[in-house]
CSV table of C-alpha atoms in Angstrom, one decimal:
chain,number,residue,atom,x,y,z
X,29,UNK,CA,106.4,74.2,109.0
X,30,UNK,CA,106.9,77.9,108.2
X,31,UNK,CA,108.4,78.8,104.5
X,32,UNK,CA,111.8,79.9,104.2
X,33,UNK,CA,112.5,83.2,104.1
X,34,UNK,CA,112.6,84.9,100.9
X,35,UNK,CA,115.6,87.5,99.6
X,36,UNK,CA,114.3,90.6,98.6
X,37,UNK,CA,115.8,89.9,95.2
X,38,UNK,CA,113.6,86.7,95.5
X,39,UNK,CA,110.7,88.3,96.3
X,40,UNK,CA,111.0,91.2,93.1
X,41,UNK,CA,111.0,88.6,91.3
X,42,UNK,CA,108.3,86.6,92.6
X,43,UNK,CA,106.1,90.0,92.3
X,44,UNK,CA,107.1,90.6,88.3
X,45,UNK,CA,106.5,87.4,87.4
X,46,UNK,CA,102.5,87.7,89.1
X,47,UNK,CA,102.4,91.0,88.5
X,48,UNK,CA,99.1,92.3,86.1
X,49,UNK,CA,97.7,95.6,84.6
X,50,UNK,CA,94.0,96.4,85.2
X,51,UNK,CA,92.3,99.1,84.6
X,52,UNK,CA,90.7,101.2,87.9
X,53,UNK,CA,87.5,102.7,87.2
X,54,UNK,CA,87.7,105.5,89.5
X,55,UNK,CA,84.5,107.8,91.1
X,56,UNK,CA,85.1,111.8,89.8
X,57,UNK,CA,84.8,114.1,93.2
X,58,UNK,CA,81.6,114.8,92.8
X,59,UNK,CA,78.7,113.0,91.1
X,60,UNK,CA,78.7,115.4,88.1
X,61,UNK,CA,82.3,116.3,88.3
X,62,UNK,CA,83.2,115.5,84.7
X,63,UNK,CA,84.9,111.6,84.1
X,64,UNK,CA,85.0,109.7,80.7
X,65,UNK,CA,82.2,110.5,78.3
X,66,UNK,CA,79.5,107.9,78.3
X,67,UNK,CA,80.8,106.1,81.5
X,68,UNK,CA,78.7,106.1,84.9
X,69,UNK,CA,78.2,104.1,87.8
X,70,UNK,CA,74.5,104.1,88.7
X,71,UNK,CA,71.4,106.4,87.9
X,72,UNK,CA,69.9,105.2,84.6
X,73,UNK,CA,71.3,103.7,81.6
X,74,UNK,CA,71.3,105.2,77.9
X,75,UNK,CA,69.7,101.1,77.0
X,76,UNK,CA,68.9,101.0,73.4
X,77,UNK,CA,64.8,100.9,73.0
X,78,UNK,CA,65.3,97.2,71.9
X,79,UNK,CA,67.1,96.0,74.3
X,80,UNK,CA,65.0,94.3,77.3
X,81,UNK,CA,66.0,95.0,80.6
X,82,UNK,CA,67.3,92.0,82.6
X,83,UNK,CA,64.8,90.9,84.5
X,84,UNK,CA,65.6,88.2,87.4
X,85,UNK,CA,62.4,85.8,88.1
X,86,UNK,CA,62.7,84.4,91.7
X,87,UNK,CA,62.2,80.7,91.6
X,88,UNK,CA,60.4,80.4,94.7
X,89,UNK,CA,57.6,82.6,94.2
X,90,UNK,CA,57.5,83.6,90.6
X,91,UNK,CA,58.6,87.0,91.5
X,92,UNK,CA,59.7,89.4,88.6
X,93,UNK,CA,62.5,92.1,89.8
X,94,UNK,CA,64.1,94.4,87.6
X,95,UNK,CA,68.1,94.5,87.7
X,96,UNK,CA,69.6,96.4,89.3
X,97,UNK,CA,72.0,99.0,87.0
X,98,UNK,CA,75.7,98.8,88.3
X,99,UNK,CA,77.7,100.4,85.6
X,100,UNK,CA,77.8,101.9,82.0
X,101,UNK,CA,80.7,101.6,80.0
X,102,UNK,CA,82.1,103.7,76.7
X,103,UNK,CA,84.2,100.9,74.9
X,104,UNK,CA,86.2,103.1,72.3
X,105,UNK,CA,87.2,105.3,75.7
X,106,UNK,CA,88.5,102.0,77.3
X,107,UNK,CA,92.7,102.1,77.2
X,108,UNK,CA,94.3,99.1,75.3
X,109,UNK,CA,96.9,97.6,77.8
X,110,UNK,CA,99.9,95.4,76.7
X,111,UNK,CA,98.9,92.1,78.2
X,112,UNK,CA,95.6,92.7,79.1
X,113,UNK,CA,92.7,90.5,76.9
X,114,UNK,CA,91.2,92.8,74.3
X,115,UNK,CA,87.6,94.3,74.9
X,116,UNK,CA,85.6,95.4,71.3
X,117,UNK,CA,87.4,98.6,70.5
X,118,UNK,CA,83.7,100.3,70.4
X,119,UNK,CA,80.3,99.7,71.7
X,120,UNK,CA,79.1,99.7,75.0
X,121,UNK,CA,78.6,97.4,78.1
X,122,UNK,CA,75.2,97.6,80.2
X,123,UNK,CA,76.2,95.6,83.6
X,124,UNK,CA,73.1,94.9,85.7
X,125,UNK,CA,73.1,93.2,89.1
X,126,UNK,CA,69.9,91.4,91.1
X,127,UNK,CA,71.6,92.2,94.9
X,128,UNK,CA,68.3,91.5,96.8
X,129,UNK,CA,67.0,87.8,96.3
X,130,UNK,CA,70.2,86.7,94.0
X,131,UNK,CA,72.8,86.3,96.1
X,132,UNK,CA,70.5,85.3,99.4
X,133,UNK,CA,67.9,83.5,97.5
X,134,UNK,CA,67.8,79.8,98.8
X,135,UNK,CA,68.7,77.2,96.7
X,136,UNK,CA,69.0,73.5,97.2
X,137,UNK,CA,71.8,71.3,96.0
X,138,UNK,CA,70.0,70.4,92.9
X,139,UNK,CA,70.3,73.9,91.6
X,140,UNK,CA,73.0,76.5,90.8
X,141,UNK,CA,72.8,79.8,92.5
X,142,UNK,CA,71.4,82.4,90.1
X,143,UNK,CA,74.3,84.5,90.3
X,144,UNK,CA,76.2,81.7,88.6
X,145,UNK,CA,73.4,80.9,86.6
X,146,UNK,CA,73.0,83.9,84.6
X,147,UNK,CA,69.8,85.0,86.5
X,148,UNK,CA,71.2,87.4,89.0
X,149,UNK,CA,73.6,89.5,86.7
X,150,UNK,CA,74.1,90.2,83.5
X,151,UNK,CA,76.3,92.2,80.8
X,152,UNK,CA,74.9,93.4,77.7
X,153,UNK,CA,77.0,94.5,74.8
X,154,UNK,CA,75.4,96.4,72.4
X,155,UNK,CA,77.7,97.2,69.1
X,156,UNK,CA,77.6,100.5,69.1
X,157,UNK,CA,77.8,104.3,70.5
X,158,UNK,CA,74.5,104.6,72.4
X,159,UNK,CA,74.6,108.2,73.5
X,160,UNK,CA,72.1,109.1,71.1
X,161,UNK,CA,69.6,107.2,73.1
X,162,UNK,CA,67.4,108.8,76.0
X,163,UNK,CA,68.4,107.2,79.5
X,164,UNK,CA,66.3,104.3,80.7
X,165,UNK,CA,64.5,103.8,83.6
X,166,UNK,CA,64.1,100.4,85.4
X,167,UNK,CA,60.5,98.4,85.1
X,168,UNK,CA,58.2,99.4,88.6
X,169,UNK,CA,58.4,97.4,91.4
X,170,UNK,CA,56.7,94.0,91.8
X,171,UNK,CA,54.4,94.0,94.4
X,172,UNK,CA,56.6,92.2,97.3
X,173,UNK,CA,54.0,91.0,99.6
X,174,UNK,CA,53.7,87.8,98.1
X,175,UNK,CA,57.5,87.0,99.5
X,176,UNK,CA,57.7,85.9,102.9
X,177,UNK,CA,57.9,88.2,105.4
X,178,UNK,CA,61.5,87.1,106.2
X,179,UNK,CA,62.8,88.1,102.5
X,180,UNK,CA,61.0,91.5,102.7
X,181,UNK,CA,63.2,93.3,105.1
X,182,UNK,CA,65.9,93.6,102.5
X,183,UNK,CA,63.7,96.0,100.3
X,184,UNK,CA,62.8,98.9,102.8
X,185,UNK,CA,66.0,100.1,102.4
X,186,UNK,CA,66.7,99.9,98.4
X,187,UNK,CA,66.1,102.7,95.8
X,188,UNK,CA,64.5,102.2,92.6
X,189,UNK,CA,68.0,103.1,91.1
X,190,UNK,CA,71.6,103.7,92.5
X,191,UNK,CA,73.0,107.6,92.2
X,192,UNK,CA,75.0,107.8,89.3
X,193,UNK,CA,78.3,108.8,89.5
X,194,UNK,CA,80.7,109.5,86.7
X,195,UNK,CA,84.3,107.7,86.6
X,196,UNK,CA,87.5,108.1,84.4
X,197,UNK,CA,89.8,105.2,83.3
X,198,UNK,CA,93.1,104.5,85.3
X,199,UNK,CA,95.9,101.8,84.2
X,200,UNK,CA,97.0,100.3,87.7
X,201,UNK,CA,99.1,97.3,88.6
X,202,UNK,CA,97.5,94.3,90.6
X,203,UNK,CA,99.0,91.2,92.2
X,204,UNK,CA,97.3,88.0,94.2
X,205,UNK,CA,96.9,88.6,97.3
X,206,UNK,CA,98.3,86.0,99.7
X,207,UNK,CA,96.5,85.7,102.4
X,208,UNK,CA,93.2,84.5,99.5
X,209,UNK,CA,92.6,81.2,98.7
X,210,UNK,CA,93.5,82.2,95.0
X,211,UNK,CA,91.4,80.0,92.7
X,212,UNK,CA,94.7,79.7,90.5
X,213,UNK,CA,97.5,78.4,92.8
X,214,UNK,CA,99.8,78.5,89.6
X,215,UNK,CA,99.5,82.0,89.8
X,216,UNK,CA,100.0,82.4,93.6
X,217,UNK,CA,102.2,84.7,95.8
X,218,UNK,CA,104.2,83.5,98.6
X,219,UNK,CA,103.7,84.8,102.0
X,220,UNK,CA,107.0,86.4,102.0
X,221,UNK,CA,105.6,88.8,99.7
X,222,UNK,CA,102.2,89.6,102.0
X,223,UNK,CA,104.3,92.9,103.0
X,224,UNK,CA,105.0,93.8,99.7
X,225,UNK,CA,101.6,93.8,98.4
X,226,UNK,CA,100.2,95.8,101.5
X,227,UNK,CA,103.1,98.8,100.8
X,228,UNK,CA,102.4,98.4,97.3
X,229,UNK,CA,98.3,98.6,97.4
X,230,UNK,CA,98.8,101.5,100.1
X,231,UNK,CA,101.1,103.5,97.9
X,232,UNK,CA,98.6,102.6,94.7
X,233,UNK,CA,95.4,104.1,96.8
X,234,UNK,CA,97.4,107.1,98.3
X,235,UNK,CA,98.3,108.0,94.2
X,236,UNK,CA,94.3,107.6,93.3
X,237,UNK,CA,92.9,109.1,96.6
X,238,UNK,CA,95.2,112.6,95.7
X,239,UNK,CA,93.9,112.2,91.8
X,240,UNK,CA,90.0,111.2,92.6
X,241,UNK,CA,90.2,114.2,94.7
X,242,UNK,CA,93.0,116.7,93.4
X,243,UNK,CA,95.0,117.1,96.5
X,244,UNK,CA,98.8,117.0,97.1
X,245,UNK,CA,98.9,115.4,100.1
X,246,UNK,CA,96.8,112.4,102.0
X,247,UNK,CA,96.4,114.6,104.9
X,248,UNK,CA,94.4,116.9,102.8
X,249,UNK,CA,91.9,114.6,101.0
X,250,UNK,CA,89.8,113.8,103.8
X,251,UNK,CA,89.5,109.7,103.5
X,252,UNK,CA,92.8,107.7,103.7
X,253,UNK,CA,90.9,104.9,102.0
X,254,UNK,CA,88.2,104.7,98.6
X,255,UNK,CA,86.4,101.6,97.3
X,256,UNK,CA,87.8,100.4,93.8
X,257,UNK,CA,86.4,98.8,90.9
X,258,UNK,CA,88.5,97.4,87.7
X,259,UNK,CA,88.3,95.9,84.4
X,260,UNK,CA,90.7,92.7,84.8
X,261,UNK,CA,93.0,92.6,87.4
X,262,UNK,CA,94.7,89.6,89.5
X,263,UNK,CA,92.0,87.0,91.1
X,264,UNK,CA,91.7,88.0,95.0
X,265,UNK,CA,88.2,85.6,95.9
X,266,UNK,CA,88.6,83.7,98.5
X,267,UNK,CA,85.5,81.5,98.7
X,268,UNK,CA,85.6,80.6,94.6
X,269,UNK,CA,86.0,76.9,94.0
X,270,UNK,CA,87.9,75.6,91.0
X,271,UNK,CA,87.2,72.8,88.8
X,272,UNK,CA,88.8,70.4,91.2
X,273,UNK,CA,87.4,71.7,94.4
X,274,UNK,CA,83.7,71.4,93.1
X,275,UNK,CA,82.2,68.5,95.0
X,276,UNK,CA,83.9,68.6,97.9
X,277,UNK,CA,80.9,69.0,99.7
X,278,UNK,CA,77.4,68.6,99.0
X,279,UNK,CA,76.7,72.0,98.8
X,280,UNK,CA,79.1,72.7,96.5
X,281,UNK,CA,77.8,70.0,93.9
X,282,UNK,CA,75.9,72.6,91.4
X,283,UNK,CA,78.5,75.7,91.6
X,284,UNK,CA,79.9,76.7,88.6
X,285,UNK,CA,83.9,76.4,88.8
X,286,UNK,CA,86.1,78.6,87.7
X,287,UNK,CA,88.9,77.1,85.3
X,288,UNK,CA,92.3,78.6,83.8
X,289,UNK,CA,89.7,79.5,80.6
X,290,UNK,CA,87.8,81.9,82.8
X,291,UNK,CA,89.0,85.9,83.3
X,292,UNK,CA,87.9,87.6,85.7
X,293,UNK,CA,86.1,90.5,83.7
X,294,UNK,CA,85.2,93.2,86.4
X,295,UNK,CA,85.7,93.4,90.0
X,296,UNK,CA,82.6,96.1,91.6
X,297,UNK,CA,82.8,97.1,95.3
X,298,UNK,CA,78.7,97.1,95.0
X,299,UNK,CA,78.8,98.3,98.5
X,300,UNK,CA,79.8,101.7,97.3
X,301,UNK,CA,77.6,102.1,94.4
X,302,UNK,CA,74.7,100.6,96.0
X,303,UNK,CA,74.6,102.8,99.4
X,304,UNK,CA,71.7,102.0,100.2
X,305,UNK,CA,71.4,98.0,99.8
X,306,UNK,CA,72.2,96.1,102.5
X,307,UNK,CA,72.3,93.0,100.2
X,308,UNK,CA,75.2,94.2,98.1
X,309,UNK,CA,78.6,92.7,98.3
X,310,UNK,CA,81.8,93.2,96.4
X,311,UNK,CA,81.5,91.0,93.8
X,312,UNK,CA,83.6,89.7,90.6
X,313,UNK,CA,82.5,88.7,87.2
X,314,UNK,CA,84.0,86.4,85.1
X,315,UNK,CA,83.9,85.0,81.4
X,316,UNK,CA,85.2,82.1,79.3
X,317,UNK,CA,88.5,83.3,77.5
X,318,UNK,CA,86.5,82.8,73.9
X,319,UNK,CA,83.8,84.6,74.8
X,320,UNK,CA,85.6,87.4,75.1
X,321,UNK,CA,87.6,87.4,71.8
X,322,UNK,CA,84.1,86.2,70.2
X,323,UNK,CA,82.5,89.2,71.9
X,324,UNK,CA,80.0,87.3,73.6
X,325,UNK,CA,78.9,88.0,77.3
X,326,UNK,CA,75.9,86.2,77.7
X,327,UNK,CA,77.2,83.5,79.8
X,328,UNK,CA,78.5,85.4,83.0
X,329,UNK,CA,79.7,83.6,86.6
X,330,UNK,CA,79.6,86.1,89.4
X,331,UNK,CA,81.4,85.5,92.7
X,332,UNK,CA,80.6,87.4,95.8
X,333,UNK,CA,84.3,88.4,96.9
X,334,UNK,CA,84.6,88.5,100.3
């Protein structure tokens, strides 16, 4: 049976009442085209000398492989937004990311996957400024032929490290999307509003297309469309189970669910960072609502979002 139409006044208020902040962390021009200082995407991280890096162990063969680096992040440079949770008003987040045996590794129904685990990503706050530091680069290369020969192919394509690439801080606006599965129904659109949110997320891209690239009009940017990544922002996975969904089917059993405690922390397109990986996937991290206000991100749930 189809839903009743909505009334465009119905439908404004459906949008303010779902609407939330989030804060875009958009790519400079150019690599080196200055964005906010001590901020990157890629290239090597400024990692504290006493600080490991992550290293994910893959169960099948014992395999050691170094993290990938996704993004660094300059806390005191991060803008406080009414009604978003509050990060540590200085210090810096490390986010690393396994995207080669992680998220493809096979895994029986005894075990939960390692990128819900805490094995195939990970964000490290460290307390402080860490520009001081030299940058870091990742631990060499295992040597891969002890994998099969069907997990190899993945890895004559990677890079030691992405290519880094400076971003600045935008404040945006974000709503569910409708056509998702959105983990929280509570905090659901109706379909009536599907048009809205396309006009909407078109407009918002068109705004940070002509910024990202200084231009005036779409026309003369050269893309009509850029990857985005965000700090917070309205849930959009479509394949993430909740807490009542777990256990619908076998497979299921040992995911991690996602509960009304859990916010969604960052949202990476990994696909644009990681050019070449063929493994990477847009992907969103999440954390427990006190481990955030108690400044602890060691327990980390990623969800491929796709």
């Amino acid at each position: 049976m189809n839903s009743p139409k909505l009334t465009d006044d119905e439908i404004e208020a459906w949008m303010a009442r779902r609407r939330q902040p989030a804060i875009a962390m958009l790519h400079t021009a150019k690599p080196d085209d200055e964005g906010t200082p001590g901020c990157w995407f890629g290239g090597d991280p400024t990692l504290p000398p006493d600080v490991e890096w992550p290293i994910y162990k893959h169960r099948q063969s014992g395999l050691e492989l170094p993290h990938h680096f996704l993004a660094q992040i300059n806390l005191a440079y991060v803008p406080q937004v009414l009604g978003l949770p509050p990060l540590p008003k200085k210090g810096t987040l490390f986010v690393f990311y396994e995207q080669r045996l992680a998220p493809i590794g096979i895994f029986d129904e005894e075990e939960t996957p390692p990128l819900q685990s805490g094995e195939g990503a990970r964000v490290i706050f460290v307390d402080h400024d860490t520009s001081t530091y030299p940058t870091r680069r990742p631990p060499p290369m295992p040597d891969l032929s002890v994998l099969p020969e069907d997990q190899q192919w993945p890895y004559q394509f990677e890079t030691t490290s992405y290519q880094k690439w400076n971003f600045e801080f935008v404040v945006v606006e974000t709503y569910p999307n409708p056509m998702c599965d959105n983990p929280f129904p509570s905090r659901d659109l109706p379909w009536g509003c599907l048009s809205r949110v396309n006009a909407l997320e078109a407009a918002e891209q068109e705004q940070l297309i002509k910024r990202r690239f200084g231009c005036t009009r779409l026309e003369d940017c050269g893309v009509v469309e850029i990857p985005l990544h965000y700090i917070f922002g309205a849930a959009d996975t479509r394949r993430m189970p909740t807490k009542d969904a777990v256990g619908k089917y076998a497979y299921q059993r040992h995911l991690r669910p996602i509960s009304e405690d859990h916010i969604q922390l960052f949202k990476f397109a990994c696909d644009d960072i990681g050019k070449h990986s063929l493994q990477a996937k847009p992907e969103t991290f999440w954390i427990n609502r006190n481990d955030l206000e108690t400044q602890n991100f060691d327990d980390i749930i990623v969800w491929e979002d796709h």
